[in-house]
Amino acid sequence: MNTTGTTARSYSPSWRLASVIALRALVHALLRNKWDGRENVPRRGAVIIAANHLSYLDWAPDGVFLHACGRYPVFMIKASAFELKGIGGFLRKAGQLPVHRGSRDAALALSEAQKRLAEGAAVVFYPEGTTTHDRTGWPMAAKTGVARLALATGVPVIPVAHWGTLDIVPYGGKMPKLLPRKTVHAVAGPPVDLSRWAGQQDSPEALHAATDAIMAQVTELVGQLRGETPPPVPYDPGSPATAGPESMTKPLQETGPD
């Protein structure tokens, strides 16, 4: 299996290999992992992964799942993490992408992501931009960055869903609850059909429609994992009409560009 992911050396192959060995061993030791749909993730070539976002822990089981699919994941990570001693250097050497807040910086992050896609990378987005504010755990309304990138590049978008991380790191929490050992179930679906909006990345209407199409498939996968029917309208922090007693009132973690 190729653990380097891209052909251009925007990373250190040895550091990536070390991250695979360490993270895989840790995740398998601490969690039960159940995987489905691995055949839907292309083993070669550029691909965008769009996943739901439940907790601070999501990146770890998601990363191991995607590696099991044959890809080394490139995550969009808050720029502040790159300033942490030790961690920041590792993230850079592993070829991860920093995300700054603000419209100008968000555009820069998408530009950097586009460069990685041109190298054949698997770039992971959490389109909601933060852990969901829906207290029942359903995906909420997403930002349009992932759709913009997909429409501009024509790179396939693979929807990914996971369930179980909230049992380990619940809303607002940072300390994991690892005992008793818990199961995280991840599944990848077939590519989202965005052909009707191809090349329309400058159209707000197309961006929102494509974003809705992506999140509809992510949410459907979450429903499959939960064995439940998703709500007809996702919670939208910017729309009081969708607010209710089950919604969060403030963001927990910002991870992606607008």
Tab-separated table of C-alpha atoms in Angstrom:
chain	number	residue	atom	x	y	z
A	1	MET	CA	0.000	0.000	0.000
A	2	ASN	CA	1.211	3.481	-0.815
A	3	THR	CA	1.477	5.466	2.446
A	4	THR	CA	2.779	8.617	0.777
A	5	GLY	CA	-0.377	9.496	-1.170
A	6	THR	CA	1.073	12.221	-3.411
A	7	THR	CA	3.977	12.228	-5.882
A	8	ALA	CA	5.311	15.730	-5.213
A	9	ARG	CA	7.314	15.980	-1.996
A	10	SER	CA	5.222	18.456	-0.035
A	11	TYR	CA	5.807	16.119	2.901
A	12	SER	CA	8.325	13.713	4.403
A	13	PRO	CA	7.636	10.066	3.440
A	14	SER	CA	9.365	8.811	6.587
A	15	TRP	CA	7.249	11.039	8.827
A	16	ARG	CA	4.099	9.894	7.075
A	17	LEU	CA	5.071	6.275	7.551
A	18	ALA	CA	5.734	6.920	11.238
A	19	SER	CA	2.321	8.573	11.618
A	20	VAL	CA	0.613	5.582	10.003
A	21	ILE	CA	2.332	3.084	12.278
A	22	ALA	CA	1.719	5.077	15.466
A	23	LEU	CA	-1.860	6.177	14.802
A	24	ARG	CA	-3.038	2.830	13.497
A	25	ALA	CA	-1.655	1.016	16.528
A	26	LEU	CA	-3.164	3.545	18.949
A	27	VAL	CA	-6.630	3.626	17.366
A	28	HIS	CA	-6.874	-0.153	17.130
A	29	ALA	CA	-5.748	-0.517	20.742
A	30	LEU	CA	-8.237	2.002	22.139
A	31	LEU	CA	-11.270	1.558	19.862
A	32	ARG	CA	-13.253	-1.121	18.119
A	33	ASN	CA	-13.364	-0.128	14.461
A	34	LYS	CA	-16.096	-1.227	12.077
A	35	TRP	CA	-15.717	-0.276	8.418
A	36	ASP	CA	-17.942	-0.449	5.357
A	37	GLY	CA	-17.778	0.875	1.797
A	38	ARG	CA	-14.017	0.851	1.413
A	39	GLU	CA	-14.444	-0.060	-2.248
A	40	ASN	CA	-15.959	3.394	-2.846
A	41	VAL	CA	-12.698	5.229	-2.088
A	42	PRO	CA	-10.400	5.394	-5.143
A	43	ARG	CA	-6.957	4.008	-4.345
A	44	ARG	CA	-5.228	6.370	-6.761
A	45	GLY	CA	-5.682	9.892	-8.021
A	46	ALA	CA	-7.058	13.050	-6.498
A	47	VAL	CA	-10.134	12.681	-4.323
A	48	ILE	CA	-12.082	14.890	-1.910
A	49	ILE	CA	-13.412	13.235	1.228
A	50	ALA	CA	-16.472	14.937	2.770
A	51	ALA	CA	-17.220	13.680	6.295
A	52	ASN	CA	-19.591	14.508	9.129
A	53	HIS	CA	-18.084	16.136	12.211
A	54	LEU	CA	-19.132	14.977	15.670
A	55	SER	CA	-16.224	15.514	18.054
A	56	TYR	CA	-12.584	16.477	18.488
A	57	LEU	CA	-11.696	12.802	18.044
A	58	ASP	CA	-13.090	12.353	14.520
A	59	TRP	CA	-9.798	12.786	12.678
A	60	ALA	CA	-8.156	9.757	14.343
A	61	PRO	CA	-10.612	6.975	13.392
A	62	ASP	CA	-11.297	8.721	10.074
A	63	GLY	CA	-7.591	8.763	9.295
A	64	VAL	CA	-7.160	5.074	10.074
A	65	PHE	CA	-10.288	4.205	8.076
A	66	LEU	CA	-9.021	6.093	5.022
A	67	HIS	CA	-5.620	4.472	5.290
A	68	ALA	CA	-7.399	1.112	5.304
A	69	CYS	CA	-9.026	2.293	2.066
A	70	GLY	CA	-5.548	2.696	0.585
A	71	ARG	CA	-5.132	6.464	1.013
A	72	TYR	CA	-3.031	8.731	3.193
A	73	PRO	CA	-5.425	11.494	4.332
A	74	VAL	CA	-4.527	15.172	4.090
A	75	PHE	CA	-6.617	17.019	6.668
A	76	MET	CA	-7.605	20.701	6.735
A	77	ILE	CA	-6.455	21.648	10.249
A	78	LYS	CA	-6.728	24.879	12.236
A	79	ALA	CA	-3.619	26.998	11.675
A	80	SER	CA	-3.140	27.425	15.432
A	81	ALA	CA	-2.257	23.731	15.712
A	82	PHE	CA	0.755	24.343	13.474
A	83	GLU	CA	2.109	26.796	16.033
A	84	LEU	CA	2.227	24.216	18.826
A	85	LYS	CA	5.710	23.072	19.728
A	86	GLY	CA	6.400	19.588	18.414
A	87	ILE	CA	2.919	19.088	16.948
A	88	GLY	CA	3.271	21.864	14.372
A	89	GLY	CA	6.509	20.479	12.980
A	90	PHE	CA	5.012	17.017	12.693
A	91	LEU	CA	1.927	18.320	10.872
A	92	ARG	CA	4.078	20.156	8.345
A	93	LYS	CA	6.346	17.167	7.734
A	94	ALA	CA	3.291	14.937	7.276
A	95	GLY	CA	1.949	17.341	4.649
A	96	GLN	CA	-1.210	18.449	6.449
A	97	LEU	CA	-2.933	21.714	5.457
A	98	PRO	CA	-3.305	24.737	7.799
A	99	VAL	CA	-6.620	26.620	7.726
A	100	HIS	CA	-6.785	30.253	8.787
A	101	ARG	CA	-10.094	31.915	9.584
A	102	GLY	CA	-11.493	34.741	7.446
A	103	SER	CA	-12.656	34.848	3.843
A	104	ARG	CA	-9.260	35.775	2.375
A	105	ASP	CA	-7.447	33.069	4.312
A	106	ALA	CA	-10.182	30.549	3.512
A	107	ALA	CA	-9.610	31.208	-0.202
A	108	LEU	CA	-5.893	30.629	0.347
A	109	ALA	CA	-6.620	27.330	2.100
A	110	LEU	CA	-8.730	26.190	-0.849
A	111	SER	CA	-5.930	27.188	-3.202
A	112	GLU	CA	-3.465	25.082	-1.219
A	113	ALA	CA	-5.924	22.189	-1.190
A	114	GLN	CA	-6.253	22.491	-4.964
A	115	LYS	CA	-2.467	22.208	-5.307
A	116	ARG	CA	-2.493	19.013	-3.242
A	117	LEU	CA	-5.278	17.608	-5.389
A	118	ALA	CA	-3.208	18.371	-8.472
A	119	GLU	CA	-0.536	16.148	-6.885
A	120	GLY	CA	-3.075	13.332	-6.510
A	121	ALA	CA	-3.823	13.710	-2.797
A	122	ALA	CA	-6.841	12.589	-0.784
A	123	VAL	CA	-7.969	15.806	0.932
A	124	VAL	CA	-10.380	15.485	3.849
A	125	PHE	CA	-13.028	18.139	4.508
A	126	TYR	CA	-15.484	18.467	7.363
A	127	PRO	CA	-17.889	20.666	5.366
A	128	GLU	CA	-19.809	21.824	8.446
A	129	GLY	CA	-16.666	23.737	9.440
A	130	THR	CA	-17.094	22.808	13.101
A	131	THR	CA	-18.488	19.980	15.189
A	132	THR	CA	-22.225	19.823	14.579
A	133	HIS	CA	-24.379	22.041	16.790
A	134	ASP	CA	-27.248	19.585	16.567
A	135	ARG	CA	-27.362	17.923	19.991
A	136	THR	CA	-28.792	14.743	18.490
A	137	GLY	CA	-25.683	14.410	16.333
A	138	TRP	CA	-27.109	14.888	12.848
A	139	PRO	CA	-25.005	16.862	10.340
A	140	MET	CA	-25.930	20.528	10.194
A	141	ALA	CA	-25.934	22.964	7.269
A	142	ALA	CA	-22.489	23.079	5.666
A	143	LYS	CA	-20.212	25.726	4.217
A	144	THR	CA	-19.623	25.842	0.481
A	145	GLY	CA	-15.830	25.449	0.346
A	146	VAL	CA	-15.834	21.761	-0.508
A	147	ALA	CA	-18.357	22.277	-3.310
A	148	ARG	CA	-16.377	25.207	-4.684
A	149	LEU	CA	-13.240	23.079	-4.852
A	150	ALA	CA	-15.045	20.127	-6.399
A	151	LEU	CA	-16.763	22.194	-9.092
A	152	ALA	CA	-13.552	24.027	-9.962
A	153	THR	CA	-11.424	20.885	-10.251
A	154	GLY	CA	-13.817	18.125	-11.273
A	155	VAL	CA	-12.276	15.923	-8.568
A	156	PRO	CA	-14.714	13.287	-7.234
A	157	VAL	CA	-16.272	13.818	-3.809
A	158	ILE	CA	-16.643	10.708	-1.654
A	159	PRO	CA	-19.115	11.043	1.250
A	160	VAL	CA	-17.940	9.484	4.506
A	161	ALA	CA	-19.873	9.091	7.744
A	162	HIS	CA	-18.893	7.856	11.164
A	163	TRP	CA	-20.778	7.215	14.377
A	164	GLY	CA	-19.521	6.513	17.890
A	165	THR	CA	-17.005	9.275	18.565
A	166	LEU	CA	-19.526	11.190	20.682
A	167	ASP	CA	-19.488	8.295	23.149
A	168	ILE	CA	-15.760	8.881	23.598
A	169	VAL	CA	-15.453	12.674	23.460
A	170	PRO	CA	-18.949	14.167	24.018
A	171	TYR	CA	-20.163	17.675	23.219
A	172	GLY	CA	-17.953	20.312	24.794
A	173	GLY	CA	-15.557	17.713	26.169
A	174	LYS	CA	-11.855	17.291	25.500
A	175	MET	CA	-10.972	14.357	27.776
A	176	PRO	CA	-11.769	11.007	26.159
A	177	LYS	CA	-13.894	8.361	27.893
A	178	LEU	CA	-12.150	5.253	26.645
A	179	LEU	CA	-13.488	2.648	29.083
A	180	PRO	CA	-15.313	0.489	28.462
A	181	ARG	CA	-13.818	0.143	24.969
A	182	LYS	CA	-16.175	1.630	22.392
A	183	THR	CA	-16.945	1.052	18.726
A	184	VAL	CA	-16.612	3.653	15.984
A	185	HIS	CA	-18.386	2.696	12.767
A	186	ALA	CA	-17.278	4.374	9.523
A	187	VAL	CA	-18.684	4.017	6.018
A	188	ALA	CA	-17.839	5.497	2.620
A	189	GLY	CA	-20.466	5.987	-0.058
A	190	PRO	CA	-20.242	6.256	-3.844
A	191	PRO	CA	-19.134	9.563	-5.421
A	192	VAL	CA	-21.614	12.436	-5.262
A	193	ASP	CA	-22.992	13.311	-8.709
A	194	LEU	CA	-22.169	16.995	-9.160
A	195	SER	CA	-22.171	16.954	-12.973
A	196	ARG	CA	-25.120	19.348	-13.323
A	197	TRP	CA	-23.100	22.109	-11.585
A	198	ALA	CA	-19.686	21.411	-13.156
A	199	GLY	CA	-17.674	24.584	-13.707
A	200	GLN	CA	-20.212	26.767	-11.880
A	201	GLN	CA	-18.016	27.463	-8.848
A	202	ASP	CA	-18.708	31.197	-9.196
A	203	SER	CA	-22.481	30.757	-8.977
A	204	PRO	CA	-23.859	31.069	-5.411
A	205	GLU	CA	-26.925	29.057	-6.393
A	206	ALA	CA	-24.823	26.225	-7.827
A	207	LEU	CA	-22.520	26.233	-4.807
A	208	HIS	CA	-25.388	25.913	-2.355
A	209	ALA	CA	-27.119	23.242	-4.423
A	210	ALA	CA	-23.920	21.212	-4.771
A	211	THR	CA	-23.210	21.597	-1.051
A	212	ASP	CA	-26.716	20.354	-0.241
A	213	ALA	CA	-26.197	17.356	-2.546
A	214	ILE	CA	-22.943	16.451	-0.814
A	215	MET	CA	-24.395	16.781	2.680
A	216	ALA	CA	-27.533	14.872	1.723
A	217	GLN	CA	-25.404	11.813	0.951
A	218	VAL	CA	-23.277	12.255	4.083
A	219	THR	CA	-26.442	12.548	6.179
A	220	GLU	CA	-27.985	9.499	4.519
A	221	LEU	CA	-24.915	7.483	5.490
A	222	VAL	CA	-25.161	8.743	9.077
A	223	GLY	CA	-28.778	7.587	9.092
A	224	GLN	CA	-27.699	4.134	7.908
A	225	LEU	CA	-25.169	3.861	10.722
A	226	ARG	CA	-27.724	4.983	13.286
A	227	GLY	CA	-30.608	2.970	11.858
A	228	GLU	CA	-32.701	6.139	11.938
A	229	THR	CA	-34.311	8.587	9.522
A	230	PRO	CA	-32.518	11.955	9.317
A	231	PRO	CA	-34.488	15.150	10.003
A	232	PRO	CA	-36.058	16.630	6.844
A	233	VAL	CA	-34.189	19.918	7.298
A	234	PRO	CA	-30.697	20.096	8.848
A	235	TYR	CA	-30.034	22.455	11.705
A	236	ASP	CA	-28.628	25.760	10.424
A	237	PRO	CA	-26.901	28.008	12.997
A	238	GLY	CA	-27.731	31.001	10.797
A	239	SER	CA	-31.443	30.234	10.607
A	240	PRO	CA	-33.556	30.654	13.766
A	241	ALA	CA	-36.270	28.596	12.070
A	242	THR	CA	-34.212	25.417	12.562
A	243	ALA	CA	-33.148	26.201	16.132
A	244	GLY	CA	-34.610	24.208	18.954
A	245	PRO	CA	-33.888	22.631	22.326
A	246	GLU	CA	-31.649	20.037	20.673
A	247	SER	CA	-29.298	22.545	19.028
A	248	MET	CA	-26.004	23.876	20.262
A	249	THR	CA	-25.763	27.568	21.018
A	250	LYS	CA	-22.083	28.100	20.260
A	251	PRO	CA	-19.377	26.454	18.114
A	252	LEU	CA	-17.074	23.869	19.626
A	253	GLN	CA	-14.329	23.572	17.029
A	254	GLU	CA	-13.622	25.349	13.760
A	255	THR	CA	-11.825	23.212	11.188
A	256	GLY	CA	-12.550	24.259	7.645
A	257	PRO	CA	-12.824	27.152	5.183
A	258	ASP	CA	-16.009	28.816	4.052
